Amino acid sequence: MKIGVFQDTVCPWCRVGKAHLFKALEQFQQEPVEVRYHAFLLDPTTPPEGRPMSSLVERLGGQARADEMHARVCQIGEACGVDFQFEKIDHIPNTMRSHELIKLAPLDRQEAVVQELHDAYFSRGEDIGDMEVLLEVARRVGLDTQVIQNGLLHEEKRAEVLEDLQFARDAGISGVPFFIFDGKYALSGAQPVEVFVQVLEQISSGNVLE
């Protein structure tokens, strides 16, 4: 089975959704599963240098509303074993290069790259739009940082990222996380683990309600 995961690297619900998916995969033994990550930009207007977190707080309706939303994410994250330290985040990066980094990694290392990007941003408050931060992410997961740096500087995977973004637009994907199973079954949002398990089992057995 192949699962395509559309996500943005600064999307907290994508971190939760990924955790739920992989917990479900631990319970699913019917067949091998290949997970591929696809790019989505929550805010395509983010400038290359990023934006201050205060701009998002304003968009959410003020600090009290932002704190309420963050508390909810933290509670759900804690339940599935992922960490959020929103108080450390003061910057919202442009995520284009982080998506390129994921695609520069071999398929068997992409999950580790996504995990490390999430840890860098959500747990440590690092700017994952910054070249040095991205190279440190690459180093942490055992990638050749010189190869990665050259790939990022020359935008070797930019076209693939843009293809993902176009596919998402054409498919009407307006929010993430968004999961596509075997190229034809879709699931939207950070669904509970049991929902992922049910979907995996239904698809594997052929008993899918269209």
Tab-separated table of C-alpha atoms in Angstrom:
chain	number	residue	atom	x	y	z
A	1	MET	CA	0.000	0.000	0.000
A	2	LYS	CA	1.197	3.502	-0.788
A	3	ILE	CA	0.258	6.511	1.316
A	4	GLY	CA	0.833	10.068	0.159
A	5	VAL	CA	0.929	12.608	2.965
A	6	PHE	CA	0.354	16.243	2.082
A	7	GLN	CA	1.682	18.405	4.901
A	8	ASP	CA	3.413	21.630	5.789
A	9	THR	CA	6.396	21.533	8.103
A	10	VAL	CA	5.026	24.307	10.350
A	11	CYS	CA	1.561	22.746	10.662
A	12	PRO	CA	1.020	21.420	14.206
A	13	TRP	CA	-1.874	19.220	13.135
A	14	CYS	CA	0.409	17.614	10.550
A	15	ARG	CA	2.749	16.612	13.383
A	16	VAL	CA	-0.193	15.088	15.249
A	17	GLY	CA	-1.604	13.428	12.137
A	18	LYS	CA	1.750	11.861	11.295
A	19	ALA	CA	2.056	10.490	14.823
A	20	HIS	CA	-1.440	8.996	14.628
A	21	LEU	CA	-0.732	7.452	11.221
A	22	PHE	CA	2.452	5.757	12.393
A	23	LYS	CA	0.800	4.471	15.560
A	24	ALA	CA	-1.860	2.957	13.312
A	25	LEU	CA	0.804	1.415	11.088
A	26	GLU	CA	2.259	-0.316	14.151
A	27	GLN	CA	-1.071	-2.130	14.467
A	28	PHE	CA	-1.453	-2.847	10.756
A	29	GLN	CA	0.372	-5.976	9.596
A	30	GLN	CA	-1.612	-7.041	6.534
A	31	GLU	CA	0.810	-5.681	3.930
A	32	PRO	CA	3.892	-3.459	3.514
A	33	VAL	CA	3.248	0.281	3.450
A	34	GLU	CA	5.250	2.993	1.687
A	35	VAL	CA	4.797	6.566	2.925
A	36	ARG	CA	5.724	9.518	0.732
A	37	TYR	CA	5.562	13.163	1.770
A	38	HIS	CA	4.163	15.891	-0.450
A	39	ALA	CA	4.455	19.635	-0.047
A	40	PHE	CA	1.691	22.020	0.938
A	41	LEU	CA	2.063	25.671	1.916
A	42	LEU	CA	-0.310	26.859	4.624
A	43	ASP	CA	0.489	30.439	3.652
A	44	PRO	CA	1.889	30.776	0.116
A	45	THR	CA	2.304	34.532	0.695
A	46	THR	CA	4.952	34.081	3.400
A	47	PRO	CA	8.030	36.049	2.250
A	48	PRO	CA	11.400	34.286	1.920
A	49	GLU	CA	12.533	35.729	5.261
A	50	GLY	CA	9.373	34.527	7.025
A	51	ARG	CA	7.070	36.429	9.378
A	52	PRO	CA	7.019	37.169	13.113
A	53	MET	CA	4.780	34.873	15.145
A	54	SER	CA	2.837	37.969	16.206
A	55	SER	CA	1.325	38.127	12.703
A	56	LEU	CA	-0.226	34.680	13.191
A	57	VAL	CA	-1.455	35.603	16.658
A	58	GLU	CA	-3.268	38.574	15.153
A	59	ARG	CA	-4.768	36.400	12.427
A	60	LEU	CA	-6.026	33.909	15.022
A	61	GLY	CA	-7.835	36.672	16.884
A	62	GLY	CA	-5.382	37.696	19.573
A	63	GLN	CA	-3.108	36.119	22.163
A	64	ALA	CA	-5.888	34.590	24.266
A	65	ARG	CA	-7.351	32.798	21.256
A	66	ALA	CA	-3.893	31.655	20.126
A	67	ASP	CA	-3.082	30.348	23.617
A	68	GLU	CA	-6.362	28.428	23.673
A	69	MET	CA	-5.613	26.779	20.335
A	70	HIS	CA	-2.040	25.989	21.331
A	71	ALA	CA	-3.201	24.436	24.606
A	72	ARG	CA	-5.543	22.143	22.690
A	73	VAL	CA	-2.789	21.076	20.306
A	74	CYS	CA	-0.421	20.451	23.229
A	75	GLN	CA	-3.003	18.290	24.988
A	76	ILE	CA	-3.624	16.140	21.923
A	77	GLY	CA	0.096	16.036	21.157
A	78	GLU	CA	0.934	14.823	24.644
A	79	ALA	CA	-1.581	12.007	24.271
A	80	CYS	CA	0.188	10.729	21.147
A	81	GLY	CA	3.731	11.364	22.345
A	82	VAL	CA	4.699	14.484	20.411
A	83	ASP	CA	6.045	17.661	21.954
A	84	PHE	CA	5.010	21.248	21.308
A	85	GLN	CA	6.813	24.234	22.844
A	86	PHE	CA	4.917	27.120	21.297
A	87	GLU	CA	6.453	29.601	23.729
A	88	LYS	CA	9.809	29.026	21.991
A	89	ILE	CA	8.460	29.903	18.542
A	90	ASP	CA	8.757	33.587	17.653
A	91	HIS	CA	9.095	33.234	13.881
A	92	ILE	CA	7.065	31.617	11.100
A	93	PRO	CA	9.466	30.588	8.327
A	94	ASN	CA	8.904	30.238	4.632
A	95	THR	CA	8.807	26.437	4.322
A	96	MET	CA	9.743	26.005	0.652
A	97	ARG	CA	13.320	24.946	1.400
A	98	SER	CA	12.241	22.558	4.132
A	99	HIS	CA	10.061	20.751	1.583
A	100	GLU	CA	12.992	20.658	-0.818
A	101	LEU	CA	15.124	19.116	1.941
A	102	ILE	CA	12.586	16.319	2.410
A	103	LYS	CA	12.709	15.546	-1.308
A	104	LEU	CA	16.510	15.638	-1.397
A	105	ALA	CA	16.574	12.806	1.144
A	106	PRO	CA	16.364	9.162	0.018
A	107	LEU	CA	12.882	7.714	0.464
A	108	ASP	CA	13.965	5.630	3.447
A	109	ARG	CA	15.206	8.775	5.247
A	110	GLN	CA	12.341	11.141	4.485
A	111	GLU	CA	10.354	10.171	7.580
A	112	ALA	CA	13.398	10.933	9.750
A	113	VAL	CA	13.831	14.308	8.028
A	114	VAL	CA	10.185	15.249	8.608
A	115	GLN	CA	10.446	14.169	12.239
A	116	GLU	CA	13.594	16.216	12.769
A	117	LEU	CA	12.093	19.273	11.057
A	118	HIS	CA	9.094	19.023	13.381
A	119	ASP	CA	11.350	18.629	16.417
A	120	ALA	CA	13.482	21.590	15.354
A	121	TYR	CA	10.483	23.870	14.898
A	122	PHE	CA	7.906	22.737	17.429
A	123	SER	CA	10.198	21.568	20.244
A	124	ARG	CA	13.179	23.893	19.890
A	125	GLY	CA	11.664	26.921	18.138
A	126	GLU	CA	14.307	26.926	15.391
A	127	ASP	CA	13.891	28.714	12.066
A	128	ILE	CA	13.503	25.853	9.592
A	129	GLY	CA	13.661	28.318	6.721
A	130	ASP	CA	17.296	29.039	7.590
A	131	MET	CA	19.982	27.219	5.599
A	132	GLU	CA	22.158	26.426	8.626
A	133	VAL	CA	19.213	24.971	10.531
A	134	LEU	CA	18.284	22.814	7.544
A	135	LEU	CA	21.847	21.562	7.213
A	136	GLU	CA	21.862	20.664	10.905
A	137	VAL	CA	18.634	18.731	10.371
A	138	ALA	CA	20.313	16.886	7.501
A	139	ARG	CA	23.358	16.139	9.653
A	140	ARG	CA	21.218	14.813	12.494
A	141	VAL	CA	19.604	12.225	10.230
A	142	GLY	CA	22.882	11.173	8.627
A	143	LEU	CA	22.683	12.908	5.257
A	144	ASP	CA	25.683	14.356	3.406
A	145	THR	CA	25.397	18.046	4.272
A	146	GLN	CA	27.494	19.159	1.298
A	147	VAL	CA	25.196	17.337	-1.106
A	148	ILE	CA	22.158	18.782	0.662
A	149	GLN	CA	23.564	22.312	0.636
A	150	ASN	CA	24.288	22.117	-3.086
A	151	GLY	CA	20.820	20.742	-3.731
A	152	LEU	CA	19.163	23.542	-1.780
A	153	LEU	CA	21.299	26.306	-3.268
A	154	HIS	CA	20.609	25.087	-6.800
A	155	GLU	CA	16.916	24.398	-6.074
A	156	GLU	CA	17.287	20.874	-7.455
A	157	LYS	CA	13.931	19.760	-6.033
A	158	ARG	CA	12.012	23.018	-6.470
A	159	ALA	CA	10.141	21.683	-9.513
A	160	GLU	CA	8.958	18.626	-7.550
A	161	VAL	CA	7.687	20.832	-4.730
A	162	LEU	CA	5.838	23.023	-7.219
A	163	GLU	CA	4.298	19.895	-8.771
A	164	ASP	CA	2.947	18.919	-5.344
A	165	LEU	CA	1.475	22.371	-4.841
A	166	GLN	CA	-0.188	22.281	-8.255
A	167	PHE	CA	-1.569	18.792	-7.615
A	168	ALA	CA	-3.043	19.965	-4.310
A	169	ARG	CA	-4.711	22.925	-6.015
A	170	ASP	CA	-6.088	20.761	-8.825
A	171	ALA	CA	-7.366	18.168	-6.333
A	172	GLY	CA	-9.052	20.812	-4.203
A	173	ILE	CA	-6.902	20.116	-1.152
A	174	SER	CA	-7.417	23.187	0.995
A	175	GLY	CA	-6.040	22.006	4.326
A	176	VAL	CA	-3.523	19.597	5.783
A	177	PRO	CA	-2.724	16.975	6.826
A	178	PHE	CA	-4.291	15.210	3.881
A	179	PHE	CA	-3.691	11.518	3.203
A	180	ILE	CA	-4.126	9.687	-0.110
A	181	PHE	CA	-4.128	5.876	-0.001
A	182	ASP	CA	-3.121	3.967	-3.130
A	183	GLY	CA	-3.746	7.068	-5.214
A	184	LYS	CA	-7.546	6.957	-4.861
A	185	TYR	CA	-8.778	6.998	-1.257
A	186	ALA	CA	-8.498	10.203	0.739
A	187	LEU	CA	-8.585	11.065	4.430
A	188	SER	CA	-8.435	14.640	5.666
A	189	GLY	CA	-7.232	15.925	9.012
A	190	ALA	CA	-5.373	14.595	12.057
A	191	GLN	CA	-7.779	11.706	12.545
A	192	PRO	CA	-7.613	9.454	15.626
A	193	VAL	CA	-5.441	6.342	15.470
A	194	GLU	CA	-8.458	4.042	15.328
A	195	VAL	CA	-9.755	5.820	12.223
A	196	PHE	CA	-6.441	5.268	10.443
A	197	VAL	CA	-6.475	1.598	11.467
A	198	GLN	CA	-10.002	1.191	10.138
A	199	VAL	CA	-9.144	2.855	6.824
A	200	LEU	CA	-5.979	0.785	6.400
A	201	GLU	CA	-7.831	-2.460	7.074
A	202	GLN	CA	-10.724	-1.573	4.776
A	203	ILE	CA	-8.432	-0.671	1.898
A	204	SER	CA	-6.298	-3.773	2.392
A	205	SER	CA	-9.354	-6.051	2.428
A	206	GLY	CA	-11.058	-4.264	-0.462
A	207	ASN	CA	-14.064	-3.347	1.664
A	208	VAL	CA	-13.943	0.384	1.083
A	209	LEU	CA	-17.057	2.504	1.065
A	210	GLU	CA	-16.595	4.847	-1.894
